[in-house]
XYZ file of C-alpha atoms in Angstrom:
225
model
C 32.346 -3.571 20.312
C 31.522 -1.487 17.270
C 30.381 2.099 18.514
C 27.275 1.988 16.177
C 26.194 -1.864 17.294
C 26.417 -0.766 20.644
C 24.359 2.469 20.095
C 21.546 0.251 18.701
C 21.709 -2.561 21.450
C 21.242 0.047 23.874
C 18.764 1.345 21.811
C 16.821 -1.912 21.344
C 17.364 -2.913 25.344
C 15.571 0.370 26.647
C 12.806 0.482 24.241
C 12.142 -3.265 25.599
C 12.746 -2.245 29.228
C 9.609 -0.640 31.400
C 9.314 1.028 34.174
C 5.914 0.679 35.492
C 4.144 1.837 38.631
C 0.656 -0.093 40.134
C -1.239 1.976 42.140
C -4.456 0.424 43.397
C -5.638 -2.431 46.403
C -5.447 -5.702 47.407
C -7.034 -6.799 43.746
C -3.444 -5.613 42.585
C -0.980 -6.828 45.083
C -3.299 -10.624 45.663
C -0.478 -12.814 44.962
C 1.680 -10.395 43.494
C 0.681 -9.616 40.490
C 3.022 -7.381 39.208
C 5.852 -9.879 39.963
C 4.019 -12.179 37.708
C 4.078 -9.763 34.750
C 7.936 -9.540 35.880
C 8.445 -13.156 35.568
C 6.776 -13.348 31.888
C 8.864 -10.502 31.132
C 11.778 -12.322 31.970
C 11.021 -15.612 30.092
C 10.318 -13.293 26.915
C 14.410 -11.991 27.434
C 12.494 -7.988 28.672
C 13.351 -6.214 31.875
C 9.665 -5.055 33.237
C 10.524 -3.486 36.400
C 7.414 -2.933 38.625
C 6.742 -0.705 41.869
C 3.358 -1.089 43.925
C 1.517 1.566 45.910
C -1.605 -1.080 46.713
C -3.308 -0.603 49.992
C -6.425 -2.910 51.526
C -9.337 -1.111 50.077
C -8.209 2.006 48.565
C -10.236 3.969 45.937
C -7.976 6.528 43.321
C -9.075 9.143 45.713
C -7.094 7.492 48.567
C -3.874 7.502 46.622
C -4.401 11.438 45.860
C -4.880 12.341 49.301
C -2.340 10.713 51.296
C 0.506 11.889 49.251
C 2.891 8.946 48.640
C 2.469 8.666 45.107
C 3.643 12.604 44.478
C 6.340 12.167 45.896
C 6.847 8.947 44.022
C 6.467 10.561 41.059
C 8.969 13.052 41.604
C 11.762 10.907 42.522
C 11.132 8.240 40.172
C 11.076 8.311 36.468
C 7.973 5.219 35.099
C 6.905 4.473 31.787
C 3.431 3.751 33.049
C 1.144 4.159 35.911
C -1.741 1.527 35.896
C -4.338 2.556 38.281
C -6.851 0.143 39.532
C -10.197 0.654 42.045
C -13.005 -1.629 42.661
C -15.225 -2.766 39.816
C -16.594 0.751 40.216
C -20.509 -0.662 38.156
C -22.025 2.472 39.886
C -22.529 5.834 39.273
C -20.314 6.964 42.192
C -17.584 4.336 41.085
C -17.896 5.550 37.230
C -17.538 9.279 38.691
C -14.150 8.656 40.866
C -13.020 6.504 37.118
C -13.139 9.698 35.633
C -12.881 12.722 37.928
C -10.017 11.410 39.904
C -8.339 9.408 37.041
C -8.225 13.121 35.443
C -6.379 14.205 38.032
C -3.912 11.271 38.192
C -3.544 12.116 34.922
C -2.343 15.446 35.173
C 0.496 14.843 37.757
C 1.118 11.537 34.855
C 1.563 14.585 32.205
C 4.179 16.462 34.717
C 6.510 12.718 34.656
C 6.337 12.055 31.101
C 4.396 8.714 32.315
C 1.588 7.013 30.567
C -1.673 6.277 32.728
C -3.260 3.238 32.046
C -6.335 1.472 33.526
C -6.294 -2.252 34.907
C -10.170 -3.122 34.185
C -10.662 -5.717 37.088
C -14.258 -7.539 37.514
C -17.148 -7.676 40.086
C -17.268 -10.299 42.665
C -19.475 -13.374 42.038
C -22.212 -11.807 44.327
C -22.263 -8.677 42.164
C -21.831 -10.559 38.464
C -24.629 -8.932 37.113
C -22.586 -5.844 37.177
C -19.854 -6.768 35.006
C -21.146 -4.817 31.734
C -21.207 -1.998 33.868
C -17.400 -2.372 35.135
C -16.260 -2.967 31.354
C -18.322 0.516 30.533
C -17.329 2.253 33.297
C -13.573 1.602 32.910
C -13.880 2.059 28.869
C -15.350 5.260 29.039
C -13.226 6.640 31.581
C -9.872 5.339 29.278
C -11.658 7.279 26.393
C -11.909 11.010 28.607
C -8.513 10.640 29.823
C -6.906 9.852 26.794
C -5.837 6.863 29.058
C -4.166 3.268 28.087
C -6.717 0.081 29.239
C -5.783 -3.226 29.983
C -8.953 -5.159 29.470
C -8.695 -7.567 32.203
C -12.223 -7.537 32.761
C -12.748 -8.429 29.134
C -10.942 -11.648 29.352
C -12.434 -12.544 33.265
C -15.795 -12.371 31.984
C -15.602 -14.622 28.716
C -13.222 -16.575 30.195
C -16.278 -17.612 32.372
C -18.248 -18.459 29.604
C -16.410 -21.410 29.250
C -17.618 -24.631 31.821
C -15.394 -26.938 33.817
C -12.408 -24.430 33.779
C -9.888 -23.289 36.502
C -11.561 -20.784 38.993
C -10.299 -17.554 38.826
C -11.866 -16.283 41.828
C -10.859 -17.273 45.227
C -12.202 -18.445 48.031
C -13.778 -15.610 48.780
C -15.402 -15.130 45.527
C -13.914 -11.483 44.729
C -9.938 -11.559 44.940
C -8.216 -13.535 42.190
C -6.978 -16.985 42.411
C -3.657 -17.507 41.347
C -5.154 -18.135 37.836
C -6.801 -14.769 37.727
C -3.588 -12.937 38.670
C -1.871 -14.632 36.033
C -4.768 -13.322 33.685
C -4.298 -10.032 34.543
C -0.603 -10.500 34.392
C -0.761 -11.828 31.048
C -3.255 -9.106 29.953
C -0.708 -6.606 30.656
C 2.115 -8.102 28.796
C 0.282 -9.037 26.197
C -1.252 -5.048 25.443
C 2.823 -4.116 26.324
C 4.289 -6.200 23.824
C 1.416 -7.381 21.571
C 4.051 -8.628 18.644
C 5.319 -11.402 21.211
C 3.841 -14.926 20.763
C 2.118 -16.068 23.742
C 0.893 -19.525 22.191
C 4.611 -20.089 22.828
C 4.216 -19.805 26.317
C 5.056 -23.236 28.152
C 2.972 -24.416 30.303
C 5.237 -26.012 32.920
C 7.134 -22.671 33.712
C 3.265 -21.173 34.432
C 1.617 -24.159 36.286
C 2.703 -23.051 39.823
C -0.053 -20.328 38.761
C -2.616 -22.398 36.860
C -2.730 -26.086 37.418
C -4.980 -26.828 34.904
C -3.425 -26.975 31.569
C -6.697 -26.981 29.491
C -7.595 -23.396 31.148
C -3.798 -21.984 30.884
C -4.121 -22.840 26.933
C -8.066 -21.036 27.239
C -6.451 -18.065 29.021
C -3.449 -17.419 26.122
C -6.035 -17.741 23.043
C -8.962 -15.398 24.689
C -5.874 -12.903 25.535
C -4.298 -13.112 21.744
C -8.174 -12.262 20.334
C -8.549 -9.338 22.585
C-alpha cells in the first residue's frame, strides 16, 4: 500500500475510533447500554469501545471515594468519561452535579479525556421534576466546561407523544429496552452528528424497540436535538 494512503487510513480510522469510559449506576449499565452504543457504532463501520464503572445506586461522590476510577484513569488512555447520577432535581443533587463533577473533571484534565454528562430523567413518581433534572445537568455542563448528552431532552418530549413504546420499565424509573436505546442513540448521535440516523433500519434495532412507529419517533426527536 502507498505510504501516504496508509498514513491517512490510519488517520481517518482513529479519528472514528473512541475510547469511552461510563461511570455512573444501574440507569447506565440497565440492559447494557453502552454495548448498545457499541452495536450502532458497528452498523455505522466505527469502533466505539466502551468500559463501565456502574454500581447499584452510586452518586459521583461514590466513584471519587472508593478509588477504582483513579486508577482507571491511569492505566487506561479514554476519549471520554460520561458521568451519570440520579436525576439529581434537588438542591443537594444540583450541588454533587457541580462540586463533584469539578473534581472528576480535574483528574479528566490529568488523562487528556473529555467529561461529558449523560442527562437521565426522573422516575414517573417524581415527573414533575424533570425541568429541574434538564437544569440541573445543563448548568452543571456549562461550569465544568463539560460535554452533555441530552438524554433527558429526548425522554421527556418523547413522552409528549400518546400511544408510544414505554420507555420506562416496570418499575417506572429504570429504562426499558427502548429507553436504553434512546440514550444509546443520544450518544452516538452528539459523537458523530454528520451520520444519518433516518438510515437506521429498523429490523437490526427491533430486539430493542418493538414498535416501529416509536423507533422512527425516537430517530427524528434525536436528529432535532
Amino acid at each position: 500500500m502507498n505510504k501516504l494512503l496508509y498514513i491517512l487510513l490510519f488517520f481517518q480510522l482513529s479519528v472514528q475510533s473512541q475510547q469511552i469510559l461510563f461511570v455512573g449506576n444501574s440507569l447506565t449499565y440497565t440492559n447494557n447500554m453502552p454495548k448498545m452504543l457499541e452495536y450502532i457504532g458497528k452498523q455505522q463501520g466505527i469502533t466505539i469501545k466502551t468500559k463501565s464503572l456502574c454500581f447499584p445506586n452510586y452518586a459521583i461522590i461514590d466513584h471519587i471515594n472508593d478509588g477504582k476510577l483513579q486508577k482507571l484513569l491511569a492505566k487506561k488512555q479514554f476519549d471520554y468519561l460520561i458521568v451519570q447520577q440520579g436525576p439529581s432535581s434537588q438542591a443537594e443533587g444540583r450541588r454533587m452535579l457541580i462540586q463533584d463533577g469539578a473534581t472528576i473533571r480535574a483528574l479528566c484534565e490529568q488523562y487528556n479525556t473529555k467529561l461529558s454528562y449523560f442527562m437521565v430523567w426522573p422516575s414517573v413518581r417524581y415527573y414533575h421534576t424533570f425541568d429541574k433534572v434538564i437544569e440541573n445537568h445543563k448548568f452543571a455542563t456549562k461550569q465544568n466546561d463539560a460535554f452533555l448528552f441530552p438524554v433527558g431532552n429526548i425522554w421527556k418530549e418523547y413522552n409528549t407523544y400518546k400511544g408510544k413504546e414505554s420507555l420506562y420499565s416496570l418499575d417506572n424509573f429504570h429504562p426499558s429496552t427502548a429507553g436504553s436505546f434512546v440514550a444509546a442513540l443520544t450518544i452516538f448521535h452528539q459523537l458523530y452528528p454528520t451520520k444519518n440516523l433516518q438510515q437506521l433500519p429498523f429490523k437490526k434495532y427491533k430486539k430493542w424497540v418493538a414498535d416501529e412507529d416509536s423507533f422512527i419517533l425516537i430517530k427524528q426527536l434525536i436528529l432535532k436535538e
